[in-house]
mmCIF file of C-alpha atoms in Angstrom:
data_model
loop_
_atom_site.group_PDB
_atom_site.id
_atom_site.type_symbol
_atom_site.label_atom_id
_atom_site.label_comp_id
_atom_site.label_asym_id
_atom_site.label_seq_id
_atom_site.Cartn_x
_atom_site.Cartn_y
_atom_site.Cartn_z
ATOM 1 C CA UNK L 1 80.196 -39.825 -124.523
ATOM 2 C CA UNK L 2 76.611 -38.604 -124.260
ATOM 3 C CA UNK L 3 75.123 -37.785 -120.884
ATOM 4 C CA UNK L 4 71.387 -37.284 -120.518
ATOM 5 C CA UNK L 5 69.632 -34.948 -118.080
ATOM 6 C CA UNK L 6 69.494 -36.402 -114.518
ATOM 7 C CA UNK L 7 71.867 -39.172 -115.510
ATOM 8 C CA UNK L 8 74.665 -40.164 -113.165
ATOM 9 C CA UNK L 9 77.882 -41.328 -114.799
ATOM 10 C CA UNK L 10 80.819 -42.769 -112.893
ATOM 11 C CA UNK L 11 84.211 -42.966 -114.563
ATOM 12 C CA UNK L 12 86.666 -45.394 -113.060
ATOM 13 C CA UNK L 13 90.239 -46.206 -113.937
ATOM 14 C CA UNK L 14 93.735 -46.379 -112.535
ATOM 15 C CA UNK L 15 95.631 -43.359 -111.303
ATOM 16 C CA UNK L 16 96.911 -41.311 -114.222
ATOM 17 C CA UNK L 17 94.370 -42.647 -116.717
ATOM 18 C CA UNK L 18 92.827 -39.217 -117.371
ATOM 19 C CA UNK L 19 89.682 -39.116 -115.211
ATOM 20 C CA UNK L 20 90.464 -35.728 -113.664
ATOM 21 C CA UNK L 21 91.762 -34.390 -116.968
ATOM 22 C CA UNK L 22 88.464 -35.315 -118.639
ATOM 23 C CA UNK L 23 86.496 -33.434 -115.976
ATOM 24 C CA UNK L 24 88.779 -30.414 -116.230
ATOM 25 C CA UNK L 25 88.341 -30.417 -120.019
ATOM 26 C CA UNK L 26 84.555 -30.570 -119.674
ATOM 27 C CA UNK L 27 84.548 -27.200 -117.930
ATOM 28 C CA UNK L 28 87.630 -25.985 -119.826
ATOM 29 C CA UNK L 29 89.878 -25.633 -116.814
ATOM 30 C CA UNK L 30 92.188 -27.512 -119.203
ATOM 31 C CA UNK L 31 92.071 -27.194 -122.963
ATOM 32 C CA UNK L 32 91.360 -30.425 -124.831
ATOM 33 C CA UNK L 33 93.967 -31.333 -127.445
ATOM 34 C CA UNK L 34 91.307 -32.486 -129.889
ATOM 35 C CA UNK L 35 87.634 -33.172 -130.424
ATOM 36 C CA UNK L 36 84.671 -31.063 -129.400
ATOM 37 C CA UNK L 37 82.593 -30.665 -126.282
ATOM 38 C CA UNK L 38 78.944 -29.787 -126.681
ATOM 39 C CA UNK L 39 76.914 -28.723 -123.683
ATOM 40 C CA UNK L 40 73.296 -27.649 -123.716
ATOM 41 C CA UNK L 41 73.362 -27.261 -127.504
ATOM 42 C CA UNK L 42 76.527 -25.128 -127.561
ATOM 43 C CA UNK L 43 79.965 -26.245 -128.705
ATOM 44 C CA UNK L 44 81.977 -25.009 -125.763
ATOM 45 C CA UNK L 45 85.303 -25.768 -127.426
ATOM 46 C CA UNK L 46 84.652 -23.013 -129.996
ATOM 47 C CA UNK L 47 87.123 -20.141 -129.555
ATOM 48 C CA UNK L 48 84.451 -17.432 -129.231
ATOM 49 C CA UNK L 49 82.431 -19.088 -126.461
ATOM 50 C CA UNK L 50 82.065 -17.181 -123.188
ATOM 51 C CA UNK L 51 83.194 -19.835 -120.713
ATOM 52 C CA UNK L 52 82.225 -17.723 -117.715
ATOM 53 C CA UNK L 53 78.591 -18.013 -118.813
ATOM 54 C CA UNK L 54 78.952 -21.746 -119.501
ATOM 55 C CA UNK L 55 80.607 -22.410 -116.129
ATOM 56 C CA UNK L 56 77.545 -21.012 -114.356
ATOM 57 C CA UNK L 57 75.759 -24.161 -115.566
ATOM 58 C CA UNK L 58 78.606 -26.612 -114.852
ATOM 59 C CA UNK L 59 79.466 -26.991 -111.172
ATOM 60 C CA UNK L 60 82.739 -28.559 -110.080
ATOM 61 C CA UNK L 61 83.606 -30.151 -106.751
ATOM 62 C CA UNK L 62 87.307 -30.753 -106.384
ATOM 63 C CA UNK L 63 89.002 -33.692 -104.675
ATOM 64 C CA UNK L 64 91.078 -31.350 -102.515
ATOM 65 C CA UNK L 65 88.107 -29.121 -101.527
ATOM 66 C CA UNK L 66 89.850 -25.858 -102.632
ATOM 67 C CA UNK L 67 88.280 -23.842 -99.820
ATOM 68 C CA UNK L 68 89.724 -20.498 -98.744
ATOM 69 C CA UNK L 69 91.077 -21.139 -95.228
ATOM 70 C CA UNK L 70 90.684 -17.517 -94.092
ATOM 71 C CA UNK L 71 86.968 -17.427 -94.964
ATOM 72 C CA UNK L 72 84.052 -18.964 -93.068
ATOM 73 C CA UNK L 73 82.029 -21.757 -94.661
ATOM 74 C CA UNK L 74 79.342 -19.207 -95.536
ATOM 75 C CA UNK L 75 81.838 -16.814 -97.112
ATOM 76 C CA UNK L 76 83.357 -19.684 -99.145
ATOM 77 C CA UNK L 77 79.873 -20.475 -100.462
ATOM 78 C CA UNK L 78 78.848 -16.877 -101.182
ATOM 79 C CA UNK L 79 82.049 -15.550 -102.749
ATOM 80 C CA UNK L 80 81.164 -16.621 -106.318
ATOM 81 C CA UNK L 81 77.560 -15.534 -105.853
ATOM 82 C CA UNK L 82 78.719 -12.018 -105.106
ATOM 83 C CA UNK L 83 81.696 -11.790 -107.466
ATOM 84 C CA UNK L 84 80.468 -13.839 -110.444
ATOM 85 C CA UNK L 85 76.704 -13.392 -110.294
ATOM 86 C CA UNK L 86 76.829 -9.898 -108.771
ATOM 87 C CA UNK L 87 74.360 -10.719 -105.993
ATOM 88 C CA UNK L 88 74.133 -8.341 -103.066
ATOM 89 C CA UNK L 89 75.451 -9.642 -99.740
ATOM 90 C CA UNK L 90 72.019 -10.272 -98.168
ATOM 91 C CA UNK L 91 70.721 -12.311 -101.119
ATOM 92 C CA UNK L 92 73.988 -14.240 -101.406
ATOM 93 C CA UNK L 93 73.996 -15.035 -97.692
ATOM 94 C CA UNK L 94 70.367 -16.186 -97.808
ATOM 95 C CA UNK L 95 71.162 -18.592 -100.652
ATOM 96 C CA UNK L 96 74.417 -19.630 -98.974
ATOM 97 C CA UNK L 97 72.661 -20.495 -95.722
ATOM 98 C CA UNK L 98 70.004 -22.439 -97.643
ATOM 99 C CA UNK L 99 72.546 -24.621 -99.461
ATOM 100 C CA UNK L 100 74.601 -25.142 -96.303
ATOM 101 C CA UNK L 101 71.404 -26.375 -94.637
ATOM 102 C CA UNK L 102 70.756 -28.606 -97.637
ATOM 103 C CA UNK L 103 74.112 -30.367 -97.129
ATOM 104 C CA UNK L 104 73.587 -30.592 -93.359
ATOM 105 C CA UNK L 105 75.888 -27.765 -92.302
ATOM 106 C CA UNK L 106 73.538 -24.954 -91.285
ATOM 107 C CA UNK L 107 75.166 -24.757 -87.842
ATOM 108 C CA UNK L 108 78.685 -24.494 -89.360
ATOM 109 C CA UNK L 109 78.088 -21.350 -91.463
ATOM 110 C CA UNK L 110 80.513 -19.205 -89.434
ATOM 111 C CA UNK L 111 83.143 -21.946 -89.028
ATOM 112 C CA UNK L 112 86.446 -21.801 -90.914
ATOM 113 C CA UNK L 113 87.612 -24.825 -92.969
ATOM 114 C CA UNK L 114 90.430 -25.676 -90.549
ATOM 115 C CA UNK L 115 87.825 -26.320 -87.853
ATOM 116 C CA UNK L 116 85.790 -28.712 -90.046
ATOM 117 C CA UNK L 117 86.254 -32.425 -90.675
ATOM 118 C CA UNK L 118 87.155 -33.610 -94.163
ATOM 119 C CA UNK L 119 83.567 -34.642 -94.820
ATOM 120 C CA UNK L 120 82.290 -31.264 -93.684
ATOM 121 C CA UNK L 121 84.829 -29.461 -95.884
ATOM 122 C CA UNK L 122 83.740 -31.572 -98.851
ATOM 123 C CA UNK L 123 80.099 -30.683 -98.168
ATOM 124 C CA UNK L 124 81.038 -26.973 -98.058
ATOM 125 C CA UNK L 125 82.626 -27.497 -101.484
ATOM 126 C CA UNK L 126 79.408 -29.106 -102.699
ATOM 127 C CA UNK L 127 77.346 -26.254 -101.219
ATOM 128 C CA UNK L 128 79.580 -23.713 -102.968
ATOM 129 C CA UNK L 129 78.926 -25.392 -106.314
ATOM 130 C CA UNK L 130 75.204 -25.903 -105.587
ATOM 131 C CA UNK L 131 74.729 -22.223 -104.725
ATOM 132 C CA UNK L 132 75.315 -21.314 -108.373
ATOM 133 C CA UNK L 133 72.424 -23.633 -109.324
ATOM 134 C CA UNK L 134 74.251 -25.448 -112.142
ATOM 135 C CA UNK L 135 72.553 -27.863 -114.529
ATOM 136 C CA UNK L 136 75.437 -30.331 -114.266
ATOM 137 C CA UNK L 137 77.744 -31.136 -111.372
ATOM 138 C CA UNK L 138 81.190 -32.650 -111.892
ATOM 139 C CA UNK L 139 82.813 -34.423 -108.956
ATOM 140 C CA UNK L 140 86.519 -35.256 -108.946
ATOM 141 C CA UNK L 141 86.910 -38.173 -106.528
ATOM 142 C CA UNK L 142 84.559 -36.587 -103.977
ATOM 143 C CA UNK L 143 85.016 -39.271 -101.330
ATOM 144 C CA UNK L 144 88.672 -40.254 -101.774
ATOM 145 C CA UNK L 145 89.996 -38.019 -98.977
ATOM 146 C CA UNK L 146 87.276 -38.994 -96.511
ATOM 147 C CA UNK L 147 87.097 -41.483 -93.686
ATOM 148 C CA UNK L 148 84.744 -44.367 -94.549
ATOM 149 C CA UNK L 149 82.108 -43.186 -92.044
ATOM 150 C CA UNK L 150 81.932 -39.769 -93.766
ATOM 151 C CA UNK L 151 81.472 -41.154 -97.287
ATOM 152 C CA UNK L 152 77.780 -41.930 -96.764
ATOM 153 C CA UNK L 153 76.902 -38.322 -95.942
ATOM 154 C CA UNK L 154 78.517 -37.023 -99.119
ATOM 155 C CA UNK L 155 76.867 -39.733 -101.234
ATOM 156 C CA UNK L 156 73.483 -38.869 -99.683
ATOM 157 C CA UNK L 157 73.922 -35.240 -100.759
ATOM 158 C CA UNK L 158 74.741 -36.408 -104.285
ATOM 159 C CA UNK L 159 71.621 -38.622 -104.374
ATOM 160 C CA UNK L 160 69.421 -35.721 -103.293
ATOM 161 C CA UNK L 161 70.921 -33.533 -106.016
ATOM 162 C CA UNK L 162 69.951 -36.108 -108.634
ATOM 163 C CA UNK L 163 66.452 -36.434 -107.202
ATOM 164 C CA UNK L 164 66.062 -32.648 -107.641
ATOM 165 C CA UNK L 165 66.858 -33.042 -111.338
ATOM 166 C CA UNK L 166 70.571 -32.292 -111.487
ATOM 167 C CA UNK L 167 72.855 -34.237 -113.790
#
């Protein structure tokens, strides 16, 4: 499988066919049993590769949102910025507020996940991944847990990401 910059690829198949496993192998959340994965000119299945550096360029949005329930939307978005990228709180919060606005949730920055709809929680998950400014974004069934009327909002965010040059 070769994916070009700004390309959008959709993988479909029955439950249990390996779609999620493929995505998890692409960012090495699971180890592939064979083959190689090359990203941005680097073979990321090599044993000596620093996956923390690679993962900064590969965003992942999970089907189940994986938000911390005790943190606000803004804190969910800024946690990796502060802990992984070492940004100071003010810079992280500025970027966090910008990406929350980008996904239409500027007014929900201080809201906790339990007070958000499924579509809003999914958009917080997207904002969290976007904040790291990855080159590639992987989505694991991003609309499967959403009511049909919320699907359009999430798909609009994905379209805008592609228009900005993201794969």
